[in-house]
PDB file of C-alpha atoms in Angstrom:
ATOM      1  CA  MET A  23     152.789 -88.051 -24.428  1.00 45.00           C
ATOM      2  CA  GLU A  24     154.771 -85.139 -22.946  1.00 60.00           C
ATOM      3  CA  LEU A  25     151.824 -84.060 -20.812  1.00 68.00           C
ATOM      4  CA  ALA A  26     151.507 -87.503 -19.211  1.00 69.00           C
ATOM      5  CA  HIS A  27     154.208 -86.603 -16.693  1.00 80.00           C
ATOM      6  CA  TYR A  28     151.689 -84.307 -14.995  1.00 87.00           C
ATOM      7  CA  SER A  29     150.010 -87.496 -13.741  1.00 93.00           C
ATOM      8  CA  ASP A  30     152.677 -87.581 -11.019  1.00 94.00           C
ATOM      9  CA  PHE A  31     150.871 -84.634  -9.428  1.00 95.00           C
ATOM     10  CA  ALA A  32     147.816 -86.859  -8.914  1.00 96.00           C
ATOM     11  CA  VAL A  33     149.883 -89.677  -7.403  1.00 97.00           C
ATOM     12  CA  ARG A  34     151.667 -87.338  -4.994  1.00 96.00           C
ATOM     13  CA  LEU A  35     148.408 -85.873  -3.730  1.00 97.00           C
ATOM     14  CA  VAL A  36     146.597 -89.206  -3.343  1.00 97.00           C
ATOM     15  CA  ASN A  37     149.511 -90.661  -1.405  1.00 97.00           C
ATOM     16  CA  THR A  38     149.423 -87.970   1.268  1.00 97.00           C
ATOM     17  CA  GLU A  39     146.784 -90.158   2.920  1.00 96.00           C
ATOM     18  CA  GLU A  40     146.856 -93.785   4.078  1.00 92.00           C
ATOM     19  CA  PRO A  41     143.213 -94.534   4.934  1.00 90.00           C
ATOM     20  CA  ALA A  42     143.833 -98.034   6.306  1.00 87.00           C
ATOM     21  CA  ARG A  43     146.406 -96.680   8.740  1.00 89.00           C
ATOM     22  CA  GLY A  44     144.432 -93.545   9.583  1.00 91.00           C
ATOM     23  CA  LYS A  45     147.345 -91.347   8.479  1.00 93.00           C
ATOM     24  CA  ASP A  46     147.051 -87.994   6.727  1.00 96.00           C
ATOM     25  CA  THR A  47     150.107 -85.833   6.089  1.00 96.00           C
ATOM     26  CA  LEU A  48     148.164 -83.070   4.355  1.00 96.00           C
ATOM     27  CA  THR A  49     148.194 -80.930   7.480  1.00 96.00           C
ATOM     28  CA  SER A  50     149.946 -77.666   6.634  1.00 96.00           C
ATOM     29  CA  VAL A  51     150.532 -75.081   3.939  1.00 97.00           C
ATOM     30  CA  GLU A  52     154.172 -76.187   3.733  1.00 96.00           C
ATOM     31  CA  VAL A  53     153.184 -79.786   2.937  1.00 96.00           C
ATOM     32  CA  VAL A  54     150.833 -78.628   0.187  1.00 96.00           C
ATOM     33  CA  ARG A  55     153.527 -76.434  -1.325  1.00 96.00           C
ATOM     34  CA  GLU A  56     155.922 -79.378  -1.467  1.00 96.00           C
ATOM     35  CA  LEU A  57     153.440 -81.231  -3.691  1.00 95.00           C
ATOM     36  CA  PHE A  58     154.075 -78.720  -6.476  1.00 92.00           C
ATOM     37  CA  GLY A  59     157.709 -79.762  -6.800  1.00 89.00           C
ATOM     38  CA  SER A  60     159.535 -77.445  -9.177  1.00 82.00           C
ATOM     39  CA  ALA A  61     156.378 -75.411  -9.884  1.00 81.00           C
ATOM     40  CA  THR A  62     157.362 -72.902  -7.210  1.00 84.00           C
ATOM     41  CA  GLN A  63     155.360 -70.009  -8.631  1.00 84.00           C
ATOM     42  CA  MET A  64     152.143 -72.004  -8.243  1.00 86.00           C
ATOM     43  CA  ALA A  65     153.192 -73.210  -4.792  1.00 91.00           C
ATOM     44  CA  ARG A  66     153.575 -69.675  -3.475  1.00 92.00           C
ATOM     45  CA  ARG A  67     149.854 -69.125  -3.931  1.00 92.00           C
ATOM     46  CA  VAL A  68     148.878 -71.797  -1.379  1.00 95.00           C
ATOM     47  CA  THR A  69     146.969 -70.544   1.678  1.00 96.00           C
ATOM     48  CA  GLU A  70     145.274 -72.190   4.674  1.00 96.00           C
ATOM     49  CA  ALA A  71     142.014 -72.123   2.724  1.00 96.00           C
ATOM     50  CA  ASP A  72     143.492 -74.593   0.231  1.00 96.00           C
ATOM     51  CA  LEU A  73     143.911 -77.405   2.792  1.00 97.00           C
ATOM     52  CA  PRO A  74     140.265 -78.586   2.867  1.00 97.00           C
ATOM     53  CA  ARG A  75     139.967 -78.040  -0.874  1.00 97.00           C
ATOM     54  CA  PHE A  76     143.044 -80.182  -1.537  1.00 98.00           C
ATOM     55  CA  ARG A  77     141.607 -82.968   0.640  1.00 98.00           C
ATOM     56  CA  ALA A  78     138.376 -82.886  -1.365  1.00 98.00           C
ATOM     57  CA  VAL A  79     140.261 -83.157  -4.669  1.00 98.00           C
ATOM     58  CA  ARG A  80     142.399 -85.947  -3.201  1.00 98.00           C
ATOM     59  CA  ALA A  81     139.313 -88.020  -2.406  1.00 97.00           C
ATOM     60  CA  ARG A  82     138.077 -87.660  -5.970  1.00 98.00           C
ATOM     61  CA  LEU A  83     141.450 -88.589  -7.467  1.00 98.00           C
ATOM     62  CA  ARG A  84     141.688 -91.646  -5.199  1.00 97.00           C
ATOM     63  CA  ALA A  85     138.261 -92.693  -6.447  1.00 98.00           C
ATOM     64  CA  VAL A  86     139.633 -92.678 -10.004  1.00 98.00           C
ATOM     65  CA  PHE A  87     142.501 -94.975  -9.006  1.00 97.00           C
ATOM     66  CA  ALA A  88     140.170 -97.218  -6.989  1.00 97.00           C
ATOM     67  CA  ALA A  89     137.758 -97.674  -9.890  1.00 97.00           C
ATOM     68  CA  ALA A  90     140.601 -98.481 -12.295  1.00 96.00           C
ATOM     69  CA  ASP A  91     142.143-100.875  -9.759  1.00 95.00           C
ATOM     70  CA  GLU A  92     138.827-102.729  -9.449  1.00 96.00           C
ATOM     71  CA  GLY A  93     138.546-103.078 -13.231  1.00 95.00           C
ATOM     72  CA  ASP A  94     135.790-100.487 -13.574  1.00 97.00           C
ATOM     73  CA  HIS A  95     137.501 -98.591 -16.356  1.00 97.00           C
ATOM     74  CA  THR A  96     134.368 -96.814 -17.542  1.00 97.00           C
ATOM     75  CA  GLY A  97     133.731 -95.639 -14.002  1.00 97.00           C
ATOM     76  CA  ALA A  98     137.308 -94.374 -13.719  1.00 97.00           C
ATOM     77  CA  VAL A  99     136.927 -92.425 -16.964  1.00 97.00           C
ATOM     78  CA  ASP A 100     133.592 -90.933 -15.861  1.00 98.00           C
ATOM     79  CA  LEU A 101     135.114 -89.772 -12.563  1.00 98.00           C
ATOM     80  CA  LEU A 102     138.090 -88.300 -14.367  1.00 97.00           C
ATOM     81  CA  ASN A 103     135.893 -86.565 -16.917  1.00 97.00           C
ATOM     82  CA  SER A 104     133.971 -84.878 -14.108  1.00 98.00           C
ATOM     83  CA  LEU A 105     137.255 -83.483 -12.774  1.00 97.00           C
ATOM     84  CA  LEU A 106     138.278 -82.289 -16.234  1.00 95.00           C
ATOM     85  CA  LEU A 107     134.975 -80.462 -16.643  1.00 95.00           C
ATOM     86  CA  GLU A 108     135.252 -78.783 -13.255  1.00 95.00           C
ATOM     87  CA  PHE A 109     138.951 -77.939 -13.549  1.00 94.00           C
ATOM     88  CA  PRO A 110     139.743 -77.043 -17.190  1.00 89.00           C
ATOM     89  CA  VAL A 111     143.280 -76.302 -18.350  1.00 84.00           C
ATOM     90  CA  SER A 112     144.972 -74.203 -21.000  1.00 78.00           C
ATOM     91  CA  PRO A 113     147.578 -76.163 -22.989  1.00 78.00           C
ATOM     92  CA  GLN A 114     150.258 -73.907 -24.455  1.00 80.00           C
ATOM     93  CA  ILE A 115     153.392 -74.295 -26.564  1.00 84.00           C
ATOM     94  CA  SER A 116     156.592 -73.458 -24.729  1.00 78.00           C
ATOM     95  CA  GLY A 117     160.290 -73.795 -25.430  1.00 75.00           C
ATOM     96  CA  HIS A 118     162.082 -70.483 -25.011  1.00 65.00           C
ATOM     97  CA  GLU A 119     163.775 -71.678 -21.825  1.00 69.00           C
ATOM     98  CA  THR A 120     165.423 -74.699 -23.504  1.00 73.00           C
ATOM     99  CA  LEU A 121     167.448 -74.558 -26.712  1.00 76.00           C
ATOM    100  CA  ASP A 122     168.795 -77.314 -28.943  1.00 79.00           C
ATOM    101  CA  GLU A 123     172.408 -77.612 -30.107  1.00 79.00           C
ATOM    102  CA  GLU A 124     171.713 -75.107 -32.893  1.00 81.00           C
ATOM    103  CA  GLY A 125     170.224 -72.543 -30.529  1.00 77.00           C
ATOM    104  CA  ARG A 126     166.625 -73.148 -31.564  1.00 85.00           C
ATOM    105  CA  PRO A 127     163.814 -73.483 -29.004  1.00 82.00           C
ATOM    106  CA  ARG A 128     162.847 -77.057 -28.056  1.00 80.00           C
ATOM    107  CA  TRP A 129     159.116 -76.609 -28.535  1.00 83.00           C
ATOM    108  CA  HIS A 130     156.881 -78.679 -26.286  1.00 76.00           C
ATOM    109  CA  MET A 131     153.424 -78.630 -24.741  1.00 76.00           C
ATOM    110  CA  HIS A 132     152.804 -77.645 -21.153  1.00 72.00           C
ATOM    111  CA  LEU A 133     149.754 -76.726 -19.087  1.00 74.00           C
ATOM    112  CA  ALA A 134     149.472 -73.026 -18.321  1.00 69.00           C
ATOM    113  CA  ASP A 135     148.117 -71.985 -14.947  1.00 66.00           C
ATOM    114  CA  HIS A 136     145.385 -69.332 -15.118  1.00 70.00           C
ATOM    115  CA  SER A 137     143.485 -70.617 -12.094  1.00 77.00           C
ATOM    116  CA  SER A 138     141.921 -68.518  -9.359  1.00 81.00           C
ATOM    117  CA  ASN A 139     143.613 -70.394  -6.514  1.00 91.00           C
ATOM    118  CA  ALA A 140     146.260 -73.048  -5.853  1.00 93.00           C
ATOM    119  CA  THR A 141     143.779 -75.915  -5.497  1.00 95.00           C
ATOM    120  CA  THR A 142     142.149 -75.219  -8.847  1.00 94.00           C
ATOM    121  CA  GLY A 143     145.519 -75.112 -10.584  1.00 92.00           C
ATOM    122  CA  TYR A 144     146.773 -78.307  -8.959  1.00 95.00           C
ATOM    123  CA  ALA A 145     143.521 -80.171  -9.626  1.00 95.00           C
ATOM    124  CA  ALA A 146     143.540 -79.097 -13.257  1.00 93.00           C
ATOM    125  CA  ILE A 147     147.052 -80.308 -14.068  1.00 92.00           C
ATOM    126  CA  SER A 148     146.588 -83.492 -12.010  1.00 95.00           C
ATOM    127  CA  ALA A 149     143.393 -84.440 -13.824  1.00 95.00           C
ATOM    128  CA  MET A 150     144.786 -83.593 -17.260  1.00 93.00           C
ATOM    129  CA  GLY A 151     148.021 -85.457 -16.614  1.00 92.00           C
ATOM    130  CA  LEU A 152     146.082 -88.504 -15.440  1.00 94.00           C
ATOM    131  CA  ALA A 153     143.854 -88.266 -18.512  1.00 94.00           C
ATOM    132  CA  PHE A 154     146.866 -88.249 -20.849  1.00 91.00           C
ATOM    133  CA  HIS A 155     148.402 -91.197 -18.998  1.00 92.00           C
ATOM    134  CA  LEU A 156     145.148 -93.170 -19.137  1.00 94.00           C
ATOM    135  CA  THR A 157     144.525 -92.568 -22.827  1.00 93.00           C
ATOM    136  CA  GLU A 158     148.165 -93.237 -23.733  1.00 90.00           C
ATOM    137  CA  PHE A 159     148.682 -96.417 -21.712  1.00 91.00           C
ATOM    138  CA  GLY A 160     145.237 -97.653 -20.629  1.00 93.00           C
ATOM    139  CA  ALA A 161     143.072 -97.472 -17.507  1.00 94.00           C
ATOM    140  CA  ASP A 162     144.589-100.707 -16.220  1.00 93.00           C
ATOM    141  CA  ARG A 163     147.845 -98.788 -15.721  1.00 93.00           C
ATOM    142  CA  LEU A 164     146.314 -96.960 -12.746  1.00 95.00           C
ATOM    143  CA  GLY A 165     146.384 -98.960  -9.538  1.00 94.00           C
ATOM    144  CA  LEU A 166     146.430 -99.104  -5.752  1.00 96.00           C
ATOM    145  CA  CYS A 167     149.095-101.049  -3.881  1.00 94.00           C
ATOM    146  CA  GLN A 168     148.099-104.659  -3.162  1.00 92.00           C
ATOM    147  CA  ALA A 169     150.270-104.991  -0.027  1.00 91.00           C
ATOM    148  CA  PRO A 170     147.886-104.426   2.883  1.00 88.00           C
ATOM    149  CA  PRO A 171     147.430-102.133   4.674  1.00 90.00           C
ATOM    150  CA  CYS A 172     149.148 -99.910   2.085  1.00 92.00           C
ATOM    151  CA  ARG A 173     146.833 -98.592  -0.602  1.00 93.00           C
ATOM    152  CA  ASN A 174     149.112 -96.016  -2.186  1.00 95.00           C
ATOM    153  CA  ALA A 175     148.387 -95.053  -5.773  1.00 96.00           C
ATOM    154  CA  TYR A 176     150.841 -95.888  -8.544  1.00 95.00           C
ATOM    155  CA  LEU A 177     151.191 -95.658 -12.312  1.00 95.00           C
ATOM    156  CA  ASP A 178     152.154 -98.954 -13.920  1.00 92.00           C
ATOM    157  CA  THR A 179     154.930 -98.392 -16.458  1.00 87.00           C
ATOM    158  CA  SER A 180     156.086-102.033 -16.573  1.00 86.00           C
ATOM    159  CA  THR A 181     156.452-103.600 -20.010  1.00 85.00           C
ATOM    160  CA  ASN A 182     154.066-106.476 -19.247  1.00 86.00           C
ATOM    161  CA  ARG A 183     151.456-104.626 -17.153  1.00 84.00           C
ATOM    162  CA  SER A 184     152.475-106.674 -14.116  1.00 82.00           C
ATOM    163  CA  ARG A 185     152.920-104.042 -11.421  1.00 88.00           C
ATOM    164  CA  ARG A 186     150.869-104.639  -8.264  1.00 89.00           C
ATOM    165  CA  TYR A 187     152.734-102.651  -5.617  1.00 90.00           C
ATOM    166  CA  CYS A 188     153.648 -99.000  -5.116  1.00 90.00           C
ATOM    167  CA  SER A 189     157.287 -99.737  -4.242  1.00 88.00           C
ATOM    168  CA  ASP A 190     159.933-102.453  -3.988  1.00 84.00           C
ATOM    169  CA  ARG A 191     159.504-102.325  -0.222  1.00 89.00           C
ATOM    170  CA  CYS A 192     155.819-103.228  -0.426  1.00 92.00           C
ATOM    171  CA  ALA A 193     156.524-105.896  -3.057  1.00 86.00           C
ATOM    172  CA  THR A 194     159.084-107.544  -0.786  1.00 85.00           C
ATOM    173  CA  ARG A 195     156.805-107.314   2.245  1.00 82.00           C
ATOM    174  CA  ALA A 196     153.911-108.925   0.366  1.00 73.00           C
ATOM    175  CA  ASN A 197     156.171-111.642  -1.008  1.00 73.00           C
ATOM    176  CA  VAL A 198     157.521-112.482   2.438  1.00 74.00           C
ATOM    177  CA  ALA A 199     153.978-112.625   3.823  1.00 64.00           C
ATOM    178  CA  ALA A 200     152.943-114.984   1.012  1.00 63.00           C
ATOM    179  CA  TYR A 201     155.989-117.173   1.652  1.00 65.00           C
ATOM    180  CA  ARG A 202     155.207-117.436   5.351  1.00 72.00           C
ATOM    181  CA  ALA A 203     151.575-118.244   4.597  1.00 66.00           C
ATOM    182  CA  ARG A 204     152.695-121.100   2.314  1.00 75.00           C
ATOM    183  CA  LYS A 205     154.982-122.438   5.041  1.00 72.00           C
ATOM    184  CA  ARG A 206     152.152-122.374   7.571  1.00 72.00           C
ATOM    185  CA  GLN A 207     149.911-124.285   5.163  1.00 71.00           C
ATOM    186  CA  GLU A 208     152.658-126.845   4.516  1.00 68.00           C
ATOM    187  CA  ALA A 209     153.182-127.295   8.257  1.00 70.00           C
ATOM    188  CA  GLU A 210     149.469-127.814   8.783  1.00 68.00           C
ATOM    189  CA  ARG A 211     149.359-130.429   6.010  1.00 74.00           C
ATOM    190  CA  THR A 212     152.373-132.137   7.560  1.00 77.00           C
ATOM    191  CA  ASP A 213     150.632-132.258  10.932  1.00 74.00           C
ATOM    192  CA  ARG A 214     147.541-133.801   9.316  1.00 74.00           C
ATOM    193  CA  THR A 215     149.207-136.272   6.968  1.00 75.00           C
ATOM    194  CA  GLY A 216     152.629-136.921   8.469  1.00 65.00           C
ATOM    195  CA  LEU A 217     154.275-135.961   5.154  1.00 54.00           C
ATOM    196  CA  THR A 218     157.411-133.829   5.054  1.00 51.00           C
ATOM    197  CA  ALA A 219     156.839-130.288   3.831  1.00 46.00           C
ATOM    198  CA  ASP A 220     158.709-129.151   0.742  1.00 50.00           C
ATOM    199  CA  THR A 221     161.431-126.800   1.945  1.00 47.00           C
ATOM    200  CA  SER A 222     162.961-126.091  -1.440  1.00 47.00           C
ATOM    201  CA  GLN A 223     161.050-122.870  -2.112  1.00 49.00           C
ATOM    202  CA  GLU A 224     162.834-119.615  -1.507  1.00 51.00           C
ATOM    203  CA  ILE A 225     161.581-116.078  -1.125  1.00 51.00           C
ATOM    204  CA  THR A 226     161.806-114.100  -4.331  1.00 52.00           C
ATOM    205  CA  THR A 227     161.189-110.447  -4.908  1.00 52.00           C
ATOM    206  CA  PRO A 228     159.269-109.545  -8.082  1.00 51.00           C
ATOM    207  CA  ALA A 229     161.112-107.121 -10.295  1.00 47.00           C
ATOM    208  CA  GLU A 230     158.441-104.585 -11.100  1.00 48.00           C
ATOM    209  CA  ARG A 231     159.393-101.483 -12.910  1.00 48.00           C
TER     210      ARG A 231
END
């Protein structure tokens, strides 16, 4: 379970691109380094040569999310397994840097980086983190935002597996669009039948966490 948090690395990388909008923020060494977050030692190894390699890994990670989002869970697992084979990791026990109230190490698992370059290290921990998340919570917990044109990746941690959007902003935008579509349909029915449209419905924002 502790290693599942590495799945955030996969989400961060996938969401550097918005294909439907033609946007790609993965354009510099500095941007790539920011993806590593607190893993500054790994980030320092990034060079210009990593940019195309990161984009290639990003496409493969997005394919995992896309397959899971479409309900092809076996396909998502196969794609993820291919990444795990190509980018193996070395799990290790750590804990010397954090002590409990009695001064004893808080032992935990983390993924050691023995990779030859920054891309290999990032791909390895992203794939392993995603694998732990998938096996712990299910392939249906990997998704792509349903508010067009956004197709950002997300990890569904809701209690009832109801998440459909990458953020509250996208959820609200999709809900408003659905509300307006209903109103247009009601107006069209009114024009055809002469009946008064029901105006009692209000816009609601789904609480998805």
